[in-house]
Amino acid sequence: MAGKSGRSINNVPESSIKRMIFSWEGIMVLIFIAVNIFCAAFSEFYNVSSLLRQMPVYLAEVFLMLPMAYILVLGEIDISVGSIVCLSATMSCIVCNMNAPFIVVVLTGLAVGTVCGAINGFILTKFTELPPMIVTLATQIIFRGIAEIILGSGGSITMSNLDGFNAIGGKVGKVPYILFLVLILAVIFALVLGKSTFGRRVYAIGTNRLTAYYSGVHVQKIRMIIYTVMGTVSGLCAIFLLSSSFGANTTTGNGFEMDAIAMAVFGGISSTGGKGNIAGGVLAAFIIVCLRVGLGQQNVHAQVILLIIGVLLIAAVALPNIIGQVRKAVKTK
């Protein structure tokens, strides 16, 4: 349509299919397909059956990505989660070896994780001038230090009763129980963040905390809830980790916090706050799981796999800026 100035005005809306394909989630789907094609070509053993058989080892970390996404949307970070997993797993093993019922073992892991998360939240909400990275770095050292003191000179503990853990490590056909739980929790976390009032307040805090506060948002209360939930989910991660490792040691959970952050950021969740959603994080998590399974089947060194994931993470951070510059250049022309 032509205006009075003689310039043409395009009032045709952009195709919804085009928007979906060129959205970050659409790009992640394409990357997911490409990674699976690459893994199938790279490893002759890579198929759906082998993927379902090996992925439970890595899926426990996906739990951590879900609440970590909320923390990143807040514009904050929690690097203590690996140590919380270690302490939760250690205490669960001790209770298990006391011949406690399995439900008590599970509740112990969840309770320890919840308390640790609540400690993080309490410190950060009562001393708001302290940066989350420094606080969670300190608690990372403290929580793992407590686990190391409990484990003693041996540095490890093995569970004597495996019945309950064998049960939760079971499968429906070829599909492991943990995959169902990951997907169910992902849907819950996605709906709360994307569709609820609570989720909108989380985005508001991440976009501008001061504005959110003066708009009536209970900023510190929401932060406390999210850090506590992060601890609870870390305890859940520890329980499912025990279903495959059947014990804990001083290195349990090492690097889990970086993996959770990498999954979330690779999925399009901004580390500066206010942007991103759970769907992208879940897709990124499964891309990383598929890469680890496929490359691991060919005995690719773990450090090389980490290098590849690091390159993908840098690409994920840089790609939106590159796309923005390309679009700007095209419009200028």
mmCIF file of C-alpha atoms in Angstrom:
data_model
loop_
_atom_site.group_PDB
_atom_site.id
_atom_site.type_symbol
_atom_site.label_atom_id
_atom_site.label_comp_id
_atom_site.label_asym_id
_atom_site.label_seq_id
_atom_site.Cartn_x
_atom_site.Cartn_y
_atom_site.Cartn_z
ATOM 1 C CA MET A 1 0.000 0.000 0.000
ATOM 2 C CA ALA A 2 1.343 3.445 -0.949
ATOM 3 C CA GLY A 3 1.191 6.334 1.506
ATOM 4 C CA LYS A 4 0.941 10.079 0.809
ATOM 5 C CA SER A 5 4.701 10.343 0.739
ATOM 6 C CA GLY A 6 4.797 7.896 -2.139
ATOM 7 C CA ARG A 7 6.583 5.293 -0.044
ATOM 8 C CA SER A 8 5.329 1.732 -0.033
ATOM 9 C CA ILE A 9 4.091 0.376 3.312
ATOM 10 C CA ASN A 10 4.178 -3.362 3.742
ATOM 11 C CA ASN A 11 1.202 -4.403 5.910
ATOM 12 C CA VAL A 12 1.483 -8.107 5.254
ATOM 13 C CA PRO A 13 2.427 -9.891 8.488
ATOM 14 C CA GLU A 14 5.408 -12.212 8.495
ATOM 15 C CA SER A 15 4.502 -15.874 8.033
ATOM 16 C CA SER A 16 4.068 -17.752 11.329
ATOM 17 C CA ILE A 17 5.919 -20.735 9.828
ATOM 18 C CA LYS A 18 8.818 -18.472 8.868
ATOM 19 C CA ARG A 19 8.874 -16.979 12.371
ATOM 20 C CA MET A 20 8.901 -20.472 13.898
ATOM 21 C CA ILE A 21 11.727 -21.746 11.680
ATOM 22 C CA PHE A 22 13.924 -18.707 12.284
ATOM 23 C CA SER A 23 13.183 -18.532 16.004
ATOM 24 C CA TRP A 24 15.906 -19.751 18.362
ATOM 25 C CA GLU A 25 13.857 -22.856 19.178
ATOM 26 C CA GLY A 26 13.448 -23.588 15.454
ATOM 27 C CA ILE A 27 17.197 -23.311 14.963
ATOM 28 C CA MET A 28 17.721 -25.643 17.941
ATOM 29 C CA VAL A 29 15.449 -28.261 16.353
ATOM 30 C CA LEU A 30 17.533 -28.107 13.159
ATOM 31 C CA ILE A 31 20.741 -28.437 15.195
ATOM 32 C CA PHE A 32 19.236 -31.406 17.072
ATOM 33 C CA ILE A 33 18.463 -33.168 13.777
ATOM 34 C CA ALA A 34 21.934 -32.346 12.405
ATOM 35 C CA VAL A 35 23.667 -33.653 15.567
ATOM 36 C CA ASN A 36 21.779 -36.950 15.378
ATOM 37 C CA ILE A 37 22.654 -37.357 11.698
ATOM 38 C CA PHE A 38 26.304 -36.617 12.512
ATOM 39 C CA CYS A 39 26.376 -39.081 15.433
ATOM 40 C CA ALA A 40 24.746 -41.813 13.335
ATOM 41 C CA ALA A 41 27.369 -41.279 10.611
ATOM 42 C CA PHE A 42 30.237 -41.012 13.111
ATOM 43 C CA SER A 43 29.359 -44.091 15.176
ATOM 44 C CA GLU A 44 28.017 -47.332 13.754
ATOM 45 C CA PHE A 45 26.587 -48.160 17.204
ATOM 46 C CA TYR A 46 24.515 -44.976 17.458
ATOM 47 C CA ASN A 47 20.773 -45.625 17.215
ATOM 48 C CA VAL A 48 17.619 -45.053 19.244
ATOM 49 C CA SER A 49 18.146 -48.187 21.342
ATOM 50 C CA SER A 50 21.733 -47.329 22.293
ATOM 51 C CA LEU A 51 20.746 -43.711 22.968
ATOM 52 C CA LEU A 52 17.944 -44.741 25.343
ATOM 53 C CA ARG A 53 20.256 -47.241 27.036
ATOM 54 C CA GLN A 54 23.069 -44.759 27.702
ATOM 55 C CA MET A 55 21.277 -41.444 28.215
ATOM 56 C CA PRO A 56 20.208 -42.057 31.878
ATOM 57 C CA VAL A 57 23.848 -41.457 32.886
ATOM 58 C CA TYR A 58 23.584 -37.885 31.564
ATOM 59 C CA LEU A 59 19.893 -37.099 32.117
ATOM 60 C CA ALA A 60 20.296 -36.416 35.845
ATOM 61 C CA GLU A 61 22.102 -33.188 34.916
ATOM 62 C CA VAL A 62 19.106 -32.062 32.839
ATOM 63 C CA PHE A 63 17.117 -31.713 36.072
ATOM 64 C CA LEU A 64 19.519 -28.970 37.144
ATOM 65 C CA MET A 65 19.000 -26.986 33.951
ATOM 66 C CA LEU A 66 15.304 -26.387 34.719
ATOM 67 C CA PRO A 67 15.639 -24.237 37.888
ATOM 68 C CA MET A 68 18.973 -22.878 36.629
ATOM 69 C CA ALA A 69 17.001 -21.337 33.762
ATOM 70 C CA TYR A 70 14.918 -19.403 36.299
ATOM 71 C CA ILE A 71 18.054 -18.170 38.064
ATOM 72 C CA LEU A 72 19.572 -17.011 34.767
ATOM 73 C CA VAL A 73 16.316 -15.278 33.793
ATOM 74 C CA LEU A 74 16.630 -13.427 37.114
ATOM 75 C CA GLY A 75 20.038 -12.257 35.864
ATOM 76 C CA GLU A 76 21.861 -14.295 38.518
ATOM 77 C CA ILE A 77 23.856 -17.525 38.754
ATOM 78 C CA ASP A 78 24.278 -20.474 41.127
ATOM 79 C CA ILE A 79 27.583 -22.360 40.943
ATOM 80 C CA SER A 80 27.040 -24.380 44.116
ATOM 81 C CA VAL A 81 24.657 -26.976 42.646
ATOM 82 C CA GLY A 82 27.349 -29.594 41.943
ATOM 83 C CA SER A 83 28.396 -29.495 45.584
ATOM 84 C CA ILE A 84 24.767 -29.724 46.717
ATOM 85 C CA VAL A 85 24.420 -32.864 44.575
ATOM 86 C CA CYS A 86 27.556 -34.282 46.234
ATOM 87 C CA LEU A 87 26.342 -33.579 49.778
ATOM 88 C CA SER A 88 22.818 -34.848 49.046
ATOM 89 C CA ALA A 89 24.166 -38.063 47.510
ATOM 90 C CA THR A 90 26.545 -38.589 50.445
ATOM 91 C CA MET A 91 23.814 -38.191 53.076
ATOM 92 C CA SER A 92 21.430 -40.416 51.103
ATOM 93 C CA CYS A 93 24.079 -43.154 50.983
ATOM 94 C CA ILE A 94 24.658 -42.927 54.739
ATOM 95 C CA VAL A 95 20.935 -43.173 55.501
ATOM 96 C CA CYS A 96 20.591 -46.034 53.007
ATOM 97 C CA ASN A 97 23.380 -47.967 54.755
ATOM 98 C CA MET A 98 21.498 -47.558 58.051
ATOM 99 C CA ASN A 99 18.816 -49.833 56.525
ATOM 100 C CA ALA A 100 16.281 -47.006 56.388
ATOM 101 C CA PRO A 101 13.256 -47.437 54.080
ATOM 102 C CA PHE A 102 13.839 -46.224 50.532
ATOM 103 C CA ILE A 103 11.335 -43.377 50.906
ATOM 104 C CA VAL A 104 13.382 -42.070 53.861
ATOM 105 C CA VAL A 105 16.533 -42.210 51.722
ATOM 106 C CA VAL A 106 14.809 -40.193 48.976
ATOM 107 C CA LEU A 107 13.418 -37.666 51.447
ATOM 108 C CA THR A 108 16.898 -37.290 52.977
ATOM 109 C CA GLY A 109 18.407 -36.382 49.608
ATOM 110 C CA LEU A 110 15.592 -33.923 48.855
ATOM 111 C CA ALA A 111 15.735 -32.395 52.356
ATOM 112 C CA VAL A 112 19.517 -31.883 52.276
ATOM 113 C CA GLY A 113 19.258 -30.260 48.840
ATOM 114 C CA THR A 114 16.374 -28.055 49.962
ATOM 115 C CA VAL A 115 18.238 -26.861 53.056
ATOM 116 C CA CYS A 116 21.346 -26.051 50.996
ATOM 117 C CA GLY A 117 19.271 -24.126 48.444
ATOM 118 C CA ALA A 118 17.463 -22.279 51.245
ATOM 119 C CA ILE A 119 20.826 -21.289 52.756
ATOM 120 C CA ASN A 120 21.854 -19.773 49.418
ATOM 121 C CA GLY A 121 18.520 -17.967 49.151
ATOM 122 C CA PHE A 122 18.631 -16.709 52.747
ATOM 123 C CA ILE A 123 22.118 -15.220 52.377
ATOM 124 C CA LEU A 124 21.314 -13.584 49.049
ATOM 125 C CA THR A 125 18.000 -12.108 50.184
ATOM 126 C CA LYS A 126 19.231 -10.876 53.572
ATOM 127 C CA PHE A 127 22.489 -9.439 52.250
ATOM 128 C CA THR A 128 21.359 -8.082 48.893
ATOM 129 C CA GLU A 129 24.638 -6.265 48.270
ATOM 130 C CA LEU A 130 26.470 -9.601 47.913
ATOM 131 C CA PRO A 131 26.839 -10.883 44.323
ATOM 132 C CA PRO A 132 25.319 -14.356 43.722
ATOM 133 C CA MET A 133 28.492 -15.682 42.092
ATOM 134 C CA ILE A 134 30.616 -14.947 45.176
ATOM 135 C CA VAL A 135 28.026 -16.288 47.625
ATOM 136 C CA THR A 136 27.452 -19.529 45.701
ATOM 137 C CA LEU A 137 31.199 -19.929 45.176
ATOM 138 C CA ALA A 138 31.599 -19.816 48.958
ATOM 139 C CA THR A 139 28.753 -22.276 49.573
ATOM 140 C CA GLN A 140 30.122 -24.505 46.807
ATOM 141 C CA ILE A 141 33.318 -24.870 48.826
ATOM 142 C CA ILE A 142 31.447 -25.271 52.120
ATOM 143 C CA PHE A 143 28.963 -27.935 50.924
ATOM 144 C CA ARG A 144 31.627 -30.053 49.224
ATOM 145 C CA GLY A 145 33.901 -29.577 52.234
ATOM 146 C CA ILE A 146 31.177 -30.955 54.518
ATOM 147 C CA ALA A 147 30.753 -33.952 52.188
ATOM 148 C CA GLU A 148 34.515 -34.585 52.234
ATOM 149 C CA ILE A 149 34.589 -34.438 56.058
ATOM 150 C CA ILE A 150 31.704 -36.929 56.240
ATOM 151 C CA LEU A 151 33.302 -39.276 53.698
ATOM 152 C CA GLY A 152 36.579 -39.211 55.611
ATOM 153 C CA SER A 153 39.944 -40.517 54.447
ATOM 154 C CA GLY A 154 38.414 -43.088 52.066
ATOM 155 C CA GLY A 155 36.720 -40.331 50.107
ATOM 156 C CA SER A 156 33.873 -42.563 48.928
ATOM 157 C CA ILE A 157 30.863 -44.558 50.084
ATOM 158 C CA THR A 158 28.967 -47.454 48.487
ATOM 159 C CA MET A 159 25.328 -48.273 49.179
ATOM 160 C CA SER A 160 24.513 -51.651 50.707
ATOM 161 C CA ASN A 161 20.833 -51.760 49.701
ATOM 162 C CA LEU A 162 20.199 -51.167 45.993
ATOM 163 C CA ASP A 163 16.582 -52.376 45.675
ATOM 164 C CA GLY A 164 14.934 -48.957 45.600
ATOM 165 C CA PHE A 165 17.551 -47.438 43.315
ATOM 166 C CA ASN A 166 17.291 -50.365 40.902
ATOM 167 C CA ALA A 167 13.550 -49.720 40.805
ATOM 168 C CA ILE A 168 13.790 -46.007 39.888
ATOM 169 C CA GLY A 169 16.493 -46.881 37.376
ATOM 170 C CA GLY A 170 14.057 -49.145 35.545
ATOM 171 C CA LYS A 171 12.432 -48.779 32.137
ATOM 172 C CA VAL A 172 9.093 -48.919 30.370
ATOM 173 C CA GLY A 173 10.087 -51.061 27.409
ATOM 174 C CA LYS A 174 13.313 -49.367 26.325
ATOM 175 C CA VAL A 175 12.448 -45.914 27.698
ATOM 176 C CA PRO A 176 13.996 -45.162 31.149
ATOM 177 C CA TYR A 177 11.793 -43.766 33.915
ATOM 178 C CA ILE A 178 14.091 -40.779 34.296
ATOM 179 C CA LEU A 179 13.277 -39.609 30.757
ATOM 180 C CA PHE A 180 9.561 -39.465 31.602
ATOM 181 C CA LEU A 181 10.273 -37.490 34.784
ATOM 182 C CA VAL A 182 12.582 -35.054 32.967
ATOM 183 C CA LEU A 183 9.902 -34.351 30.349
ATOM 184 C CA ILE A 184 7.129 -33.985 32.954
ATOM 185 C CA LEU A 185 9.188 -31.553 35.036
ATOM 186 C CA ALA A 186 10.209 -29.665 31.888
ATOM 187 C CA VAL A 187 6.547 -29.122 30.990
ATOM 188 C CA ILE A 188 5.744 -27.949 34.545
ATOM 189 C CA PHE A 189 8.711 -25.557 34.704
ATOM 190 C CA ALA A 190 7.944 -24.259 31.188
ATOM 191 C CA LEU A 191 4.281 -23.582 32.000
ATOM 192 C CA VAL A 192 5.106 -21.826 35.273
ATOM 193 C CA LEU A 193 7.763 -19.632 33.653
ATOM 194 C CA GLY A 194 5.888 -18.898 30.436
ATOM 195 C CA LYS A 195 2.233 -18.814 31.434
ATOM 196 C CA SER A 196 1.907 -17.935 35.117
ATOM 197 C CA THR A 197 1.970 -14.676 37.067
ATOM 198 C CA PHE A 198 4.983 -15.996 38.945
ATOM 199 C CA GLY A 199 6.862 -16.470 35.655
ATOM 200 C CA ARG A 200 6.024 -12.960 34.462
ATOM 201 C CA ARG A 201 7.387 -11.599 37.722
ATOM 202 C CA VAL A 202 10.616 -13.570 37.247
ATOM 203 C CA TYR A 203 11.049 -11.970 33.803
ATOM 204 C CA ALA A 204 10.261 -8.552 35.270
ATOM 205 C CA ILE A 205 12.941 -8.951 37.933
ATOM 206 C CA GLY A 206 15.485 -10.071 35.333
ATOM 207 C CA THR A 207 14.647 -7.148 33.042
ATOM 208 C CA ASN A 208 14.782 -4.443 35.716
ATOM 209 C CA ARG A 209 14.810 -5.399 39.392
ATOM 210 C CA LEU A 210 14.234 -1.895 40.729
ATOM 211 C CA THR A 211 11.258 -1.294 38.439
ATOM 212 C CA ALA A 212 9.820 -4.681 39.393
ATOM 213 C CA TYR A 213 10.183 -3.823 43.095
ATOM 214 C CA TYR A 214 8.403 -0.475 42.744
ATOM 215 C CA SER A 215 5.697 -2.228 40.710
ATOM 216 C CA GLY A 216 4.826 -4.334 43.734
ATOM 217 C CA VAL A 217 6.756 -7.515 42.902
ATOM 218 C CA HIS A 218 8.078 -9.310 46.001
ATOM 219 C CA VAL A 219 11.583 -9.569 44.588
ATOM 220 C CA GLN A 220 13.352 -11.163 47.551
ATOM 221 C CA LYS A 221 10.553 -13.658 48.186
ATOM 222 C CA ILE A 222 10.711 -14.858 44.566
ATOM 223 C CA ARG A 223 14.505 -15.118 44.713
ATOM 224 C CA MET A 224 14.246 -17.172 47.918
ATOM 225 C CA ILE A 225 11.738 -19.552 46.328
ATOM 226 C CA ILE A 226 13.839 -20.082 43.199
ATOM 227 C CA TYR A 227 17.096 -20.768 45.045
ATOM 228 C CA THR A 228 15.298 -23.170 47.397
ATOM 229 C CA VAL A 229 13.749 -25.023 44.445
ATOM 230 C CA MET A 230 17.211 -25.157 42.873
ATOM 231 C CA GLY A 231 18.414 -26.975 45.981
ATOM 232 C CA THR A 232 15.459 -29.387 45.978
ATOM 233 C CA VAL A 233 16.029 -30.294 42.343
ATOM 234 C CA SER A 234 19.742 -30.784 43.087
ATOM 235 C CA GLY A 235 18.687 -33.342 45.702
ATOM 236 C CA LEU A 236 16.475 -35.038 43.100
ATOM 237 C CA CYS A 237 19.429 -35.093 40.699
ATOM 238 C CA ALA A 238 21.519 -36.789 43.421
ATOM 239 C CA ILE A 239 18.893 -39.523 43.907
ATOM 240 C CA PHE A 240 18.773 -40.402 40.211
ATOM 241 C CA LEU A 241 22.553 -40.175 39.977
ATOM 242 C CA LEU A 242 22.764 -42.819 42.707
ATOM 243 C CA SER A 243 20.506 -45.096 40.659
ATOM 244 C CA SER A 244 23.358 -45.462 38.156
ATOM 245 C CA SER A 245 26.480 -44.948 40.309
ATOM 246 C CA PHE A 246 25.289 -46.745 43.499
ATOM 247 C CA GLY A 247 27.586 -44.623 45.618
ATOM 248 C CA ALA A 248 29.143 -41.217 46.177
ATOM 249 C CA ASN A 249 32.633 -39.776 46.462
ATOM 250 C CA THR A 250 34.339 -36.417 46.784
ATOM 251 C CA THR A 251 34.114 -35.798 43.013
ATOM 252 C CA THR A 252 30.374 -36.536 42.706
ATOM 253 C CA GLY A 253 28.651 -33.656 40.916
ATOM 254 C CA ASN A 254 31.892 -32.044 39.740
ATOM 255 C CA GLY A 255 31.157 -29.669 36.867
ATOM 256 C CA PHE A 256 27.373 -30.164 37.027
ATOM 257 C CA GLU A 257 26.808 -26.458 37.567
ATOM 258 C CA MET A 258 28.718 -25.598 34.384
ATOM 259 C CA ASP A 259 26.792 -28.216 32.399
ATOM 260 C CA ALA A 260 23.458 -26.849 33.627
ATOM 261 C CA ILE A 261 24.471 -23.284 32.752
ATOM 262 C CA ALA A 262 25.783 -24.384 29.342
ATOM 263 C CA MET A 263 22.501 -26.160 28.530
ATOM 264 C CA ALA A 264 20.446 -23.119 29.512
ATOM 265 C CA VAL A 265 22.597 -20.540 27.704
ATOM 266 C CA PHE A 266 22.942 -22.751 24.614
ATOM 267 C CA GLY A 267 19.136 -22.955 24.654
ATOM 268 C CA GLY A 268 18.847 -19.196 24.268
ATOM 269 C CA ILE A 269 18.404 -18.149 27.907
ATOM 270 C CA SER A 270 20.234 -14.874 28.445
ATOM 271 C CA SER A 271 22.825 -14.836 31.223
ATOM 272 C CA THR A 272 22.048 -11.128 31.743
ATOM 273 C CA GLY A 273 18.427 -11.855 32.631
ATOM 274 C CA GLY A 274 14.934 -11.273 31.287
ATOM 275 C CA LYS A 275 15.131 -13.475 28.175
ATOM 276 C CA GLY A 276 14.743 -17.095 27.173
ATOM 277 C CA ASN A 277 12.440 -20.030 27.833
ATOM 278 C CA ILE A 278 12.567 -23.635 29.017
ATOM 279 C CA ALA A 279 11.859 -25.146 25.573
ATOM 280 C CA GLY A 280 15.169 -23.923 24.186
ATOM 281 C CA GLY A 281 17.028 -25.190 27.255
ATOM 282 C CA VAL A 282 15.471 -28.664 26.967
ATOM 283 C CA LEU A 283 16.387 -28.893 23.278
ATOM 284 C CA ALA A 284 19.940 -27.797 24.081
ATOM 285 C CA ALA A 285 20.144 -30.371 26.873
ATOM 286 C CA PHE A 286 19.179 -33.217 24.554
ATOM 287 C CA ILE A 287 21.602 -31.984 21.885
ATOM 288 C CA ILE A 288 24.420 -32.183 24.448
ATOM 289 C CA VAL A 289 23.241 -35.621 25.677
ATOM 290 C CA CYS A 290 23.155 -36.968 22.107
ATOM 291 C CA LEU A 291 26.632 -35.581 21.430
ATOM 292 C CA ARG A 292 28.029 -37.193 24.558
ATOM 293 C CA VAL A 293 26.492 -40.570 23.765
ATOM 294 C CA GLY A 294 27.480 -40.532 20.088
ATOM 295 C CA LEU A 295 31.053 -39.354 20.603
ATOM 296 C CA GLY A 296 31.485 -41.519 23.692
ATOM 297 C CA GLN A 297 30.635 -44.636 21.685
ATOM 298 C CA GLN A 298 33.735 -43.988 19.583
ATOM 299 C CA ASN A 299 35.868 -43.428 22.705
ATOM 300 C CA VAL A 300 36.365 -39.737 22.011
ATOM 301 C CA HIS A 301 38.190 -38.267 25.004
ATOM 302 C CA ALA A 302 35.938 -36.540 27.534
ATOM 303 C CA GLN A 303 37.991 -33.335 27.274
ATOM 304 C CA VAL A 304 37.462 -33.257 23.498
ATOM 305 C CA ILE A 305 33.713 -33.583 24.040
ATOM 306 C CA LEU A 306 33.865 -30.680 26.507
ATOM 307 C CA LEU A 307 35.805 -28.680 23.913
ATOM 308 C CA ILE A 308 33.078 -29.283 21.320
ATOM 309 C CA ILE A 309 30.358 -28.290 23.798
ATOM 310 C CA GLY A 310 32.357 -25.150 24.643
ATOM 311 C CA VAL A 311 32.555 -24.189 20.966
ATOM 312 C CA LEU A 312 28.788 -24.715 20.633
ATOM 313 C CA LEU A 313 28.235 -22.511 23.681
ATOM 314 C CA ILE A 314 30.347 -19.692 22.248
ATOM 315 C CA ALA A 315 28.470 -20.034 18.946
ATOM 316 C CA ALA A 316 25.152 -19.867 20.818
ATOM 317 C CA VAL A 317 26.162 -16.619 22.503
ATOM 318 C CA ALA A 318 27.585 -15.066 19.324
ATOM 319 C CA LEU A 319 24.931 -16.207 16.815
ATOM 320 C CA PRO A 320 22.133 -13.802 17.841
ATOM 321 C CA ASN A 321 24.516 -10.841 17.424
ATOM 322 C CA ILE A 322 25.653 -12.131 14.015
ATOM 323 C CA ILE A 323 22.041 -12.628 12.876
ATOM 324 C CA GLY A 324 21.154 -9.121 14.098
ATOM 325 C CA GLN A 325 24.044 -7.572 12.173
ATOM 326 C CA VAL A 326 23.112 -9.485 8.996
ATOM 327 C CA ARG A 327 19.483 -8.344 9.248
ATOM 328 C CA LYS A 328 20.597 -4.758 9.840
ATOM 329 C CA ALA A 329 22.901 -4.915 6.798
ATOM 330 C CA VAL A 330 20.106 -6.328 4.622
ATOM 331 C CA LYS A 331 17.671 -3.612 5.709
ATOM 332 C CA THR A 332 20.262 -0.908 5.054
ATOM 333 C CA LYS A 333 20.735 -2.156 1.491
#
